[in-house]
Amino acid sequence: MPIKESELVLNEDGSIYHLHLLPHQIADTIITVGDPERVEKVTKYFDEIEVSVSKREFHTQTGSYKGKRITVISTGIGTDNIDIVFNELDALANIDLKTREVKTALKKLNFIRIGTSGAIQKDIPINSLIATETAIGFDSLLHFYKSETIQDTKIASEVLQQLAMASFKARPYVIKGSKKLLKYFSSFEEIKTGITATNVGFYAPQGRVLRAELQDEHFMQKLSNFKYNKQKITNLEMETSGIYGMSRLLGHRAISLNAILANRITGEFSKNPEEIVNQLITFTLDKIAAF
């Protein structure tokens, strides 16, 4: 059955609606970054760039690094944008845009997030790198999909109980990244693994107070104190749970690599954030090329 025009929206040139990309313009390995300006901070290391497309916050470049074809795309901030980006990238790979039918042979993409994050444990130093093993989503995105079979309900139940969350808030979901990608990237001494919490905003959802009062002023402390099988939540950001959830739903692999720029418990912030992000970029590119 062809997918209706109202569901799979295309532009006049046949490109996918938000990203303005055509199927041949993306690689099987895709690096996601939040900031559109970070795309060129990654692709400046490429041997060549064959595609450069920008629309809204979605900036895409495809090229090659040490012989490996890679796409780098900015998602903007938040899991709402992840929903758009991952659905449209999957459509480019696995839906025939001319017939509007799902292809019989589905392609499995590799997604690698290069992102920034804040640690919520005292013993995690700023300027360190963390690969997310498990993501806890406070954003509700996955609840709009038939996703129960890919969620870890045991950990989610512990989150609800230990954090004593108000009943009117979205129920947390828990999702794991690709075992294959996690095993590969965590085999290098530069990277530690951890549990990442994803929330829907930068201020109150991450326990920051400017003028508006918090609904739960103890949320950050409860998040830091959470423990499951001797594991603690290591860091907090705004995209990983959506990336892991959409990747699992659509049959792709994903890993989230985080540069720790802040420690929310000690109050520290990196004195050289650009340097640590660049370190993560070059590390990731070299490891992708060798993968």
PDB file of C-alpha atoms in Angstrom:
ATOM      1  CA  MET A   1       0.000   0.000   0.000  1.00  0.00           C
ATOM      2  CA  PRO A   2       1.447   3.390  -0.967  1.00  0.00           C
ATOM      3  CA  ILE A   3       1.861   5.793   1.958  1.00  0.00           C
ATOM      4  CA  LYS A   4      -0.487   8.788   1.656  1.00  0.00           C
ATOM      5  CA  GLU A   5       0.848  12.208   0.661  1.00  0.00           C
ATOM      6  CA  SER A   6      -0.318  13.673   3.961  1.00  0.00           C
ATOM      7  CA  GLU A   7       1.804  11.127   5.905  1.00  0.00           C
ATOM      8  CA  LEU A   8       4.958  11.040   3.778  1.00  0.00           C
ATOM      9  CA  VAL A   9       5.373  14.667   2.743  1.00  0.00           C
ATOM     10  CA  LEU A  10       7.784  15.458  -0.085  1.00  0.00           C
ATOM     11  CA  ASN A  11       8.988  18.718  -1.594  1.00  0.00           C
ATOM     12  CA  GLU A  12       8.531  19.647  -5.260  1.00  0.00           C
ATOM     13  CA  ASP A  13      11.973  18.290  -6.119  1.00  0.00           C
ATOM     14  CA  GLY A  14      11.124  14.915  -4.537  1.00  0.00           C
ATOM     15  CA  SER A  15      13.214  15.499  -1.404  1.00  0.00           C
ATOM     16  CA  ILE A  16      11.980  14.578   2.070  1.00  0.00           C
ATOM     17  CA  TYR A  17       9.958  17.377   3.683  1.00  0.00           C
ATOM     18  CA  HIS A  18      11.999  18.817   6.582  1.00  0.00           C
ATOM     19  CA  LEU A  19      15.518  17.679   5.740  1.00  0.00           C
ATOM     20  CA  HIS A  20      15.288  18.509   1.999  1.00  0.00           C
ATOM     21  CA  LEU A  21      17.398  15.444   1.223  1.00  0.00           C
ATOM     22  CA  LEU A  22      17.236  12.823  -1.530  1.00  0.00           C
ATOM     23  CA  PRO A  23      18.026   9.137  -0.873  1.00  0.00           C
ATOM     24  CA  HIS A  24      21.419   9.138  -2.607  1.00  0.00           C
ATOM     25  CA  GLN A  25      22.586  12.052  -0.464  1.00  0.00           C
ATOM     26  CA  ILE A  26      22.930  10.104   2.805  1.00  0.00           C
ATOM     27  CA  ALA A  27      25.499   7.520   3.845  1.00  0.00           C
ATOM     28  CA  ASP A  28      24.887   4.337   5.849  1.00  0.00           C
ATOM     29  CA  THR A  29      26.910   5.853   8.712  1.00  0.00           C
ATOM     30  CA  ILE A  30      25.389   9.025  10.133  1.00  0.00           C
ATOM     31  CA  ILE A  31      26.811  11.333  12.799  1.00  0.00           C
ATOM     32  CA  THR A  32      24.210  13.464  14.569  1.00  0.00           C
ATOM     33  CA  VAL A  33      25.048  16.717  16.328  1.00  0.00           C
ATOM     34  CA  GLY A  34      22.701  19.192  17.955  1.00  0.00           C
ATOM     35  CA  ASP A  35      24.245  22.476  16.842  1.00  0.00           C
ATOM     36  CA  PRO A  36      24.131  23.227  13.081  1.00  0.00           C
ATOM     37  CA  GLU A  37      27.510  24.965  13.407  1.00  0.00           C
ATOM     38  CA  ARG A  38      29.055  21.750  14.716  1.00  0.00           C
ATOM     39  CA  VAL A  39      28.444  20.008  11.373  1.00  0.00           C
ATOM     40  CA  GLU A  40      31.320  21.849   9.708  1.00  0.00           C
ATOM     41  CA  LYS A  41      33.471  21.358  12.804  1.00  0.00           C
ATOM     42  CA  VAL A  42      33.190  17.648  11.990  1.00  0.00           C
ATOM     43  CA  THR A  43      33.382  17.796   8.191  1.00  0.00           C
ATOM     44  CA  LYS A  44      36.414  20.095   8.153  1.00  0.00           C
ATOM     45  CA  TYR A  45      38.373  16.867   8.668  1.00  0.00           C
ATOM     46  CA  PHE A  46      36.785  15.166   5.640  1.00  0.00           C
ATOM     47  CA  ASP A  47      38.821  14.371   2.551  1.00  0.00           C
ATOM     48  CA  GLU A  48      35.938  15.628   0.426  1.00  0.00           C
ATOM     49  CA  ILE A  49      32.357  16.866   0.765  1.00  0.00           C
ATOM     50  CA  GLU A  50      29.856  15.802  -1.899  1.00  0.00           C
ATOM     51  CA  VAL A  51      26.586  17.077  -0.382  1.00  0.00           C
ATOM     52  CA  SER A  52      25.722  20.205   1.609  1.00  0.00           C
ATOM     53  CA  VAL A  53      22.057  20.963   2.325  1.00  0.00           C
ATOM     54  CA  SER A  54      20.562  23.312   4.924  1.00  0.00           C
ATOM     55  CA  LYS A  55      16.960  23.892   5.955  1.00  0.00           C
ATOM     56  CA  ARG A  56      15.883  25.375   9.286  1.00  0.00           C
ATOM     57  CA  GLU A  57      18.062  23.834  12.023  1.00  0.00           C
ATOM     58  CA  PHE A  58      18.786  20.794   9.870  1.00  0.00           C
ATOM     59  CA  HIS A  59      22.197  21.156   8.255  1.00  0.00           C
ATOM     60  CA  THR A  60      23.511  18.083   6.413  1.00  0.00           C
ATOM     61  CA  GLN A  61      26.858  17.316   4.825  1.00  0.00           C
ATOM     62  CA  THR A  62      27.920  14.008   3.299  1.00  0.00           C
ATOM     63  CA  GLY A  63      31.479  13.214   2.338  1.00  0.00           C
ATOM     64  CA  SER A  64      34.333  10.855   3.046  1.00  0.00           C
ATOM     65  CA  TYR A  65      36.899  10.516   5.818  1.00  0.00           C
ATOM     66  CA  LYS A  66      39.820   8.142   5.268  1.00  0.00           C
ATOM     67  CA  GLY A  67      37.782   6.357   2.609  1.00  0.00           C
ATOM     68  CA  LYS A  68      34.632   6.004   4.759  1.00  0.00           C
ATOM     69  CA  ARG A  69      31.457   7.678   3.454  1.00  0.00           C
ATOM     70  CA  ILE A  70      29.770   9.543   6.318  1.00  0.00           C
ATOM     71  CA  THR A  71      26.792  11.871   6.688  1.00  0.00           C
ATOM     72  CA  VAL A  72      26.802  14.532   9.403  1.00  0.00           C
ATOM     73  CA  ILE A  73      23.452  16.108  10.297  1.00  0.00           C
ATOM     74  CA  SER A  74      22.338  18.600  12.930  1.00  0.00           C
ATOM     75  CA  THR A  75      19.148  17.748  14.772  1.00  0.00           C
ATOM     76  CA  GLY A  76      18.670  20.902  16.782  1.00  0.00           C
ATOM     77  CA  ILE A  77      17.685  20.523  20.422  1.00  0.00           C
ATOM     78  CA  GLY A  78      15.302  17.965  21.891  1.00  0.00           C
ATOM     79  CA  THR A  79      13.642  14.639  21.151  1.00  0.00           C
ATOM     80  CA  ASP A  80      10.835  16.310  19.164  1.00  0.00           C
ATOM     81  CA  ASN A  81      13.437  17.085  16.503  1.00  0.00           C
ATOM     82  CA  ILE A  82      14.882  13.576  16.823  1.00  0.00           C
ATOM     83  CA  ASP A  83      11.432  12.251  15.880  1.00  0.00           C
ATOM     84  CA  ILE A  84      11.550  14.272  12.644  1.00  0.00           C
ATOM     85  CA  VAL A  85      15.163  13.563  11.730  1.00  0.00           C
ATOM     86  CA  PHE A  86      15.134   9.815  12.356  1.00  0.00           C
ATOM     87  CA  ASN A  87      11.817   9.172  10.651  1.00  0.00           C
ATOM     88  CA  GLU A  88      12.916  11.108   7.580  1.00  0.00           C
ATOM     89  CA  LEU A  89      16.376   9.527   7.418  1.00  0.00           C
ATOM     90  CA  ASP A  90      14.779   6.092   7.700  1.00  0.00           C
ATOM     91  CA  ALA A  91      12.339   7.008   4.940  1.00  0.00           C
ATOM     92  CA  LEU A  92      15.257   7.988   2.696  1.00  0.00           C
ATOM     93  CA  ALA A  93      16.853   4.606   3.331  1.00  0.00           C
ATOM     94  CA  ASN A  94      13.855   2.288   3.442  1.00  0.00           C
ATOM     95  CA  ILE A  95      10.939   3.803   1.525  1.00  0.00           C
ATOM     96  CA  ASP A  96      10.801   4.181  -2.243  1.00  0.00           C
ATOM     97  CA  LEU A  97       9.871   7.858  -2.466  1.00  0.00           C
ATOM     98  CA  LYS A  98       8.528   7.477  -6.004  1.00  0.00           C
ATOM     99  CA  THR A  99       6.114   4.605  -5.328  1.00  0.00           C
ATOM    100  CA  ARG A 100       5.663   5.576  -1.638  1.00  0.00           C
ATOM    101  CA  GLU A 101       6.036   1.932  -0.649  1.00  0.00           C
ATOM    102  CA  VAL A 102       8.309   0.386   1.971  1.00  0.00           C
ATOM    103  CA  LYS A 103      11.194  -1.479   0.356  1.00  0.00           C
ATOM    104  CA  THR A 104      11.338  -5.251   0.721  1.00  0.00           C
ATOM    105  CA  ALA A 105      15.044  -5.204   1.638  1.00  0.00           C
ATOM    106  CA  LEU A 106      15.512  -2.871   4.582  1.00  0.00           C
ATOM    107  CA  LYS A 107      18.764  -1.059   5.269  1.00  0.00           C
ATOM    108  CA  LYS A 108      20.289  -0.841   8.747  1.00  0.00           C
ATOM    109  CA  LEU A 109      21.933   2.520   9.415  1.00  0.00           C
ATOM    110  CA  ASN A 110      24.591   3.282  12.036  1.00  0.00           C
ATOM    111  CA  PHE A 111      23.916   6.452  14.061  1.00  0.00           C
ATOM    112  CA  ILE A 112      26.631   8.017  16.208  1.00  0.00           C
ATOM    113  CA  ARG A 113      25.701  11.014  18.324  1.00  0.00           C
ATOM    114  CA  ILE A 114      28.450  13.505  19.107  1.00  0.00           C
ATOM    115  CA  GLY A 115      26.965  15.580  21.906  1.00  0.00           C
ATOM    116  CA  THR A 116      27.628  17.598  25.025  1.00  0.00           C
ATOM    117  CA  SER A 117      26.297  16.744  28.441  1.00  0.00           C
ATOM    118  CA  GLY A 118      26.482  17.451  32.151  1.00  0.00           C
ATOM    119  CA  ALA A 119      27.601  14.892  34.736  1.00  0.00           C
ATOM    120  CA  ILE A 120      25.460  14.345  37.839  1.00  0.00           C
ATOM    121  CA  GLN A 121      28.003  12.357  39.867  1.00  0.00           C
ATOM    122  CA  LYS A 122      30.839  14.019  41.809  1.00  0.00           C
ATOM    123  CA  ASP A 123      33.421  11.500  40.629  1.00  0.00           C
ATOM    124  CA  ILE A 124      32.881  12.148  36.890  1.00  0.00           C
ATOM    125  CA  PRO A 125      35.397  14.812  35.855  1.00  0.00           C
ATOM    126  CA  ILE A 126      34.576  17.544  33.376  1.00  0.00           C
ATOM    127  CA  ASN A 127      36.262  17.086  29.977  1.00  0.00           C
ATOM    128  CA  SER A 128      35.712  13.309  30.164  1.00  0.00           C
ATOM    129  CA  LEU A 129      33.890  11.231  27.530  1.00  0.00           C
ATOM    130  CA  ILE A 130      30.928   8.926  28.170  1.00  0.00           C
ATOM    131  CA  ALA A 131      29.251   6.407  25.873  1.00  0.00           C
ATOM    132  CA  THR A 132      25.619   5.837  26.836  1.00  0.00           C
ATOM    133  CA  GLU A 133      24.754   2.214  27.540  1.00  0.00           C
ATOM    134  CA  THR A 134      21.202   2.900  28.712  1.00  0.00           C
ATOM    135  CA  ALA A 135      19.014   5.997  28.270  1.00  0.00           C
ATOM    136  CA  ILE A 136      16.208   7.054  30.588  1.00  0.00           C
ATOM    137  CA  GLY A 137      13.684   9.219  28.747  1.00  0.00           C
ATOM    138  CA  PHE A 138      11.569  11.754  30.625  1.00  0.00           C
ATOM    139  CA  ASP A 139      10.326  13.167  27.311  1.00  0.00           C
ATOM    140  CA  SER A 140       7.347  10.855  26.446  1.00  0.00           C
ATOM    141  CA  LEU A 141       8.278  10.489  22.737  1.00  0.00           C
ATOM    142  CA  LEU A 142       8.375   6.692  22.743  1.00  0.00           C
ATOM    143  CA  HIS A 143       4.940   6.439  24.368  1.00  0.00           C
ATOM    144  CA  PHE A 144       3.386   7.631  21.096  1.00  0.00           C
ATOM    145  CA  TYR A 145       4.767   4.539  19.339  1.00  0.00           C
ATOM    146  CA  LYS A 146       4.069   0.851  19.886  1.00  0.00           C
ATOM    147  CA  SER A 147       7.300   0.419  21.788  1.00  0.00           C
ATOM    148  CA  GLU A 148       6.646  -1.682  24.894  1.00  0.00           C
ATOM    149  CA  THR A 149       8.702  -4.623  23.622  1.00  0.00           C
ATOM    150  CA  ILE A 150      11.896  -2.549  23.299  1.00  0.00           C
ATOM    151  CA  GLN A 151      11.605  -0.776  26.642  1.00  0.00           C
ATOM    152  CA  ASP A 152      13.256  -1.922  29.875  1.00  0.00           C
ATOM    153  CA  THR A 153      10.244  -1.768  32.179  1.00  0.00           C
ATOM    154  CA  LYS A 154      12.134  -3.010  35.252  1.00  0.00           C
ATOM    155  CA  ILE A 155      14.478  -0.026  35.304  1.00  0.00           C
ATOM    156  CA  ALA A 156      11.602   2.322  34.440  1.00  0.00           C
ATOM    157  CA  SER A 157       9.641   1.069  37.459  1.00  0.00           C
ATOM    158  CA  GLU A 158      12.666   1.702  39.685  1.00  0.00           C
ATOM    159  CA  VAL A 159      12.976   5.235  38.300  1.00  0.00           C
ATOM    160  CA  LEU A 160       9.334   5.954  39.124  1.00  0.00           C
ATOM    161  CA  GLN A 161       9.678   4.551  42.622  1.00  0.00           C
ATOM    162  CA  GLN A 162      13.022   6.069  43.588  1.00  0.00           C
ATOM    163  CA  LEU A 163      12.327   9.504  42.124  1.00  0.00           C
ATOM    164  CA  ALA A 164       8.767   9.607  43.524  1.00  0.00           C
ATOM    165  CA  MET A 165       7.599  11.499  40.459  1.00  0.00           C
ATOM    166  CA  ALA A 166       4.302  13.376  40.405  1.00  0.00           C
ATOM    167  CA  SER A 167       1.538  11.405  38.681  1.00  0.00           C
ATOM    168  CA  PHE A 168       0.803  14.204  36.203  1.00  0.00           C
ATOM    169  CA  LYS A 169       4.294  13.957  34.677  1.00  0.00           C
ATOM    170  CA  ALA A 170       5.156  11.721  31.726  1.00  0.00           C
ATOM    171  CA  ARG A 171       6.092   8.165  32.704  1.00  0.00           C
ATOM    172  CA  PRO A 172       9.832   7.607  32.148  1.00  0.00           C
ATOM    173  CA  TYR A 173      10.889   5.017  29.591  1.00  0.00           C
ATOM    174  CA  VAL A 174      14.191   3.176  29.446  1.00  0.00           C
ATOM    175  CA  ILE A 175      15.934   2.121  26.253  1.00  0.00           C
ATOM    176  CA  LYS A 176      19.320   0.585  25.484  1.00  0.00           C
ATOM    177  CA  GLY A 177      21.679   1.498  22.667  1.00  0.00           C
ATOM    178  CA  SER A 178      23.304  -0.817  20.149  1.00  0.00           C
ATOM    179  CA  LYS A 179      25.308  -3.573  21.846  1.00  0.00           C
ATOM    180  CA  LYS A 180      27.579  -3.786  18.822  1.00  0.00           C
ATOM    181  CA  LEU A 181      28.426  -0.077  18.742  1.00  0.00           C
ATOM    182  CA  LEU A 182      28.728   0.163  22.536  1.00  0.00           C
ATOM    183  CA  LYS A 183      31.154  -2.774  22.636  1.00  0.00           C
ATOM    184  CA  TYR A 184      33.257  -1.211  19.903  1.00  0.00           C
ATOM    185  CA  PHE A 185      33.463   2.359  21.226  1.00  0.00           C
ATOM    186  CA  SER A 186      33.813   1.386  24.889  1.00  0.00           C
ATOM    187  CA  SER A 187      36.797  -0.808  24.063  1.00  0.00           C
ATOM    188  CA  PHE A 188      38.935   2.343  23.856  1.00  0.00           C
ATOM    189  CA  GLU A 189      40.376   3.768  27.062  1.00  0.00           C
ATOM    190  CA  GLU A 190      39.233   7.322  26.258  1.00  0.00           C
ATOM    191  CA  ILE A 191      35.579   6.324  26.754  1.00  0.00           C
ATOM    192  CA  LYS A 192      33.686   5.317  29.883  1.00  0.00           C
ATOM    193  CA  THR A 193      30.126   3.958  29.811  1.00  0.00           C
ATOM    194  CA  GLY A 194      27.103   5.090  31.759  1.00  0.00           C
ATOM    195  CA  ILE A 195      23.371   5.675  32.092  1.00  0.00           C
ATOM    196  CA  THR A 196      22.140   8.893  30.510  1.00  0.00           C
ATOM    197  CA  ALA A 197      18.968  10.735  31.495  1.00  0.00           C
ATOM    198  CA  THR A 198      17.207  12.697  28.749  1.00  0.00           C
ATOM    199  CA  ASN A 199      14.788  15.471  29.656  1.00  0.00           C
ATOM    200  CA  VAL A 200      12.644  17.940  27.744  1.00  0.00           C
ATOM    201  CA  GLY A 201      14.359  21.231  28.550  1.00  0.00           C
ATOM    202  CA  PHE A 202      17.566  22.892  29.696  1.00  0.00           C
ATOM    203  CA  TYR A 203      16.283  24.808  32.709  1.00  0.00           C
ATOM    204  CA  ALA A 204      13.615  23.396  35.060  1.00  0.00           C
ATOM    205  CA  PRO A 205      13.713  19.876  33.520  1.00  0.00           C
ATOM    206  CA  GLN A 206      17.406  19.801  34.393  1.00  0.00           C
ATOM    207  CA  GLY A 207      16.948  21.396  37.818  1.00  0.00           C
ATOM    208  CA  ARG A 208      18.147  24.897  36.858  1.00  0.00           C
ATOM    209  CA  VAL A 209      16.513  27.881  38.530  1.00  0.00           C
ATOM    210  CA  LEU A 210      16.576  31.430  37.178  1.00  0.00           C
ATOM    211  CA  ARG A 211      13.273  33.095  38.136  1.00  0.00           C
ATOM    212  CA  ALA A 212      10.578  30.436  37.676  1.00  0.00           C
ATOM    213  CA  GLU A 213      10.146  28.116  40.665  1.00  0.00           C
ATOM    214  CA  LEU A 214      10.712  24.362  40.274  1.00  0.00           C
ATOM    215  CA  GLN A 215       7.880  21.875  40.751  1.00  0.00           C
ATOM    216  CA  ASP A 216      10.327  19.473  42.432  1.00  0.00           C
ATOM    217  CA  GLU A 217      13.376  21.213  43.859  1.00  0.00           C
ATOM    218  CA  HIS A 218      14.895  17.849  44.833  1.00  0.00           C
ATOM    219  CA  PHE A 219      14.685  16.284  41.362  1.00  0.00           C
ATOM    220  CA  MET A 220      18.403  16.608  40.571  1.00  0.00           C
ATOM    221  CA  GLN A 221      19.447  15.139  43.892  1.00  0.00           C
ATOM    222  CA  LYS A 222      17.050  12.207  43.470  1.00  0.00           C
ATOM    223  CA  LEU A 223      18.370  11.673  39.948  1.00  0.00           C
ATOM    224  CA  SER A 224      21.935  11.649  41.266  1.00  0.00           C
ATOM    225  CA  ASN A 225      21.017   9.221  44.068  1.00  0.00           C
ATOM    226  CA  PHE A 226      19.229   6.753  41.762  1.00  0.00           C
ATOM    227  CA  LYS A 227      20.798   3.305  41.729  1.00  0.00           C
ATOM    228  CA  TYR A 228      19.972   0.109  39.842  1.00  0.00           C
ATOM    229  CA  ASN A 229      22.141  -3.011  40.143  1.00  0.00           C
ATOM    230  CA  LYS A 230      24.943  -0.822  41.540  1.00  0.00           C
ATOM    231  CA  GLN A 231      24.739   1.465  38.507  1.00  0.00           C
ATOM    232  CA  LYS A 232      24.031   5.190  38.788  1.00  0.00           C
ATOM    233  CA  ILE A 233      22.867   7.780  36.280  1.00  0.00           C
ATOM    234  CA  THR A 234      26.046   9.409  35.005  1.00  0.00           C
ATOM    235  CA  ASN A 235      24.854  12.356  32.933  1.00  0.00           C
ATOM    236  CA  LEU A 236      21.911  14.414  31.756  1.00  0.00           C
ATOM    237  CA  GLU A 237      21.072  15.864  28.320  1.00  0.00           C
ATOM    238  CA  MET A 238      18.201  16.292  25.809  1.00  0.00           C
ATOM    239  CA  GLU A 239      18.399  13.846  22.860  1.00  0.00           C
ATOM    240  CA  THR A 240      19.759  10.367  23.625  1.00  0.00           C
ATOM    241  CA  SER A 241      16.562   8.573  24.677  1.00  0.00           C
ATOM    242  CA  GLY A 242      14.880   9.663  21.445  1.00  0.00           C
ATOM    243  CA  ILE A 243      17.852   8.563  19.363  1.00  0.00           C
ATOM    244  CA  TYR A 244      17.932   5.133  21.006  1.00  0.00           C
ATOM    245  CA  GLY A 245      14.173   4.732  20.869  1.00  0.00           C
ATOM    246  CA  MET A 246      13.707   5.667  17.213  1.00  0.00           C
ATOM    247  CA  SER A 247      16.746   3.610  16.166  1.00  0.00           C
ATOM    248  CA  ARG A 248      15.439   0.499  17.908  1.00  0.00           C
ATOM    249  CA  LEU A 249      11.914   0.980  16.533  1.00  0.00           C
ATOM    250  CA  LEU A 250      13.195   1.360  12.962  1.00  0.00           C
ATOM    251  CA  GLY A 251      15.814  -1.396  13.111  1.00  0.00           C
ATOM    252  CA  HIS A 252      18.959   0.736  13.147  1.00  0.00           C
ATOM    253  CA  ARG A 253      22.001   0.883  15.446  1.00  0.00           C
ATOM    254  CA  ALA A 254      22.801   3.887  17.621  1.00  0.00           C
ATOM    255  CA  ILE A 255      25.389   5.023  20.137  1.00  0.00           C
ATOM    256  CA  SER A 256      25.514   8.328  22.018  1.00  0.00           C
ATOM    257  CA  LEU A 257      28.965   9.740  22.765  1.00  0.00           C
ATOM    258  CA  ASN A 258      28.991  12.593  25.267  1.00  0.00           C
ATOM    259  CA  ALA A 259      31.594  15.240  26.043  1.00  0.00           C
ATOM    260  CA  ILE A 260      31.119  16.165  29.703  1.00  0.00           C
ATOM    261  CA  LEU A 261      31.278  19.959  29.847  1.00  0.00           C
ATOM    262  CA  ALA A 262      29.718  20.476  33.275  1.00  0.00           C
ATOM    263  CA  ASN A 263      29.390  18.744  36.605  1.00  0.00           C
ATOM    264  CA  ARG A 264      26.022  19.692  38.061  1.00  0.00           C
ATOM    265  CA  ILE A 265      26.911  18.412  41.538  1.00  0.00           C
ATOM    266  CA  THR A 266      30.190  20.286  41.960  1.00  0.00           C
ATOM    267  CA  GLY A 267      29.059  23.304  39.911  1.00  0.00           C
ATOM    268  CA  GLU A 268      32.065  23.159  37.586  1.00  0.00           C
ATOM    269  CA  PHE A 269      32.040  24.015  33.871  1.00  0.00           C
ATOM    270  CA  SER A 270      34.775  23.258  31.379  1.00  0.00           C
ATOM    271  CA  LYS A 271      37.352  25.986  30.800  1.00  0.00           C
ATOM    272  CA  ASN A 272      38.021  24.586  27.311  1.00  0.00           C
ATOM    273  CA  PRO A 273      34.700  23.247  25.943  1.00  0.00           C
ATOM    274  CA  GLU A 274      35.682  23.603  22.282  1.00  0.00           C
ATOM    275  CA  GLU A 275      38.838  21.580  22.875  1.00  0.00           C
ATOM    276  CA  ILE A 276      37.046  18.622  24.485  1.00  0.00           C
ATOM    277  CA  VAL A 277      34.314  18.620  21.809  1.00  0.00           C
ATOM    278  CA  ASN A 278      36.994  18.634  19.107  1.00  0.00           C
ATOM    279  CA  GLN A 279      38.728  15.766  20.912  1.00  0.00           C
ATOM    280  CA  LEU A 280      35.477  13.784  20.774  1.00  0.00           C
ATOM    281  CA  ILE A 281      35.033  14.626  17.076  1.00  0.00           C
ATOM    282  CA  THR A 282      38.482  13.416  16.030  1.00  0.00           C
ATOM    283  CA  PHE A 283      38.215  10.326  18.254  1.00  0.00           C
ATOM    284  CA  THR A 284      34.845   9.432  16.714  1.00  0.00           C
ATOM    285  CA  LEU A 285      35.938   9.960  13.125  1.00  0.00           C
ATOM    286  CA  ASP A 286      39.050   7.814  13.542  1.00  0.00           C
ATOM    287  CA  LYS A 287      37.066   5.018  15.179  1.00  0.00           C
ATOM    288  CA  ILE A 288      34.359   5.133  12.479  1.00  0.00           C
ATOM    289  CA  ALA A 289      36.983   4.935   9.764  1.00  0.00           C
ATOM    290  CA  ALA A 290      38.411   1.812  11.390  1.00  0.00           C
ATOM    291  CA  PHE A 291      35.032   0.192  12.121  1.00  0.00           C
TER     292      PHE A 291
END
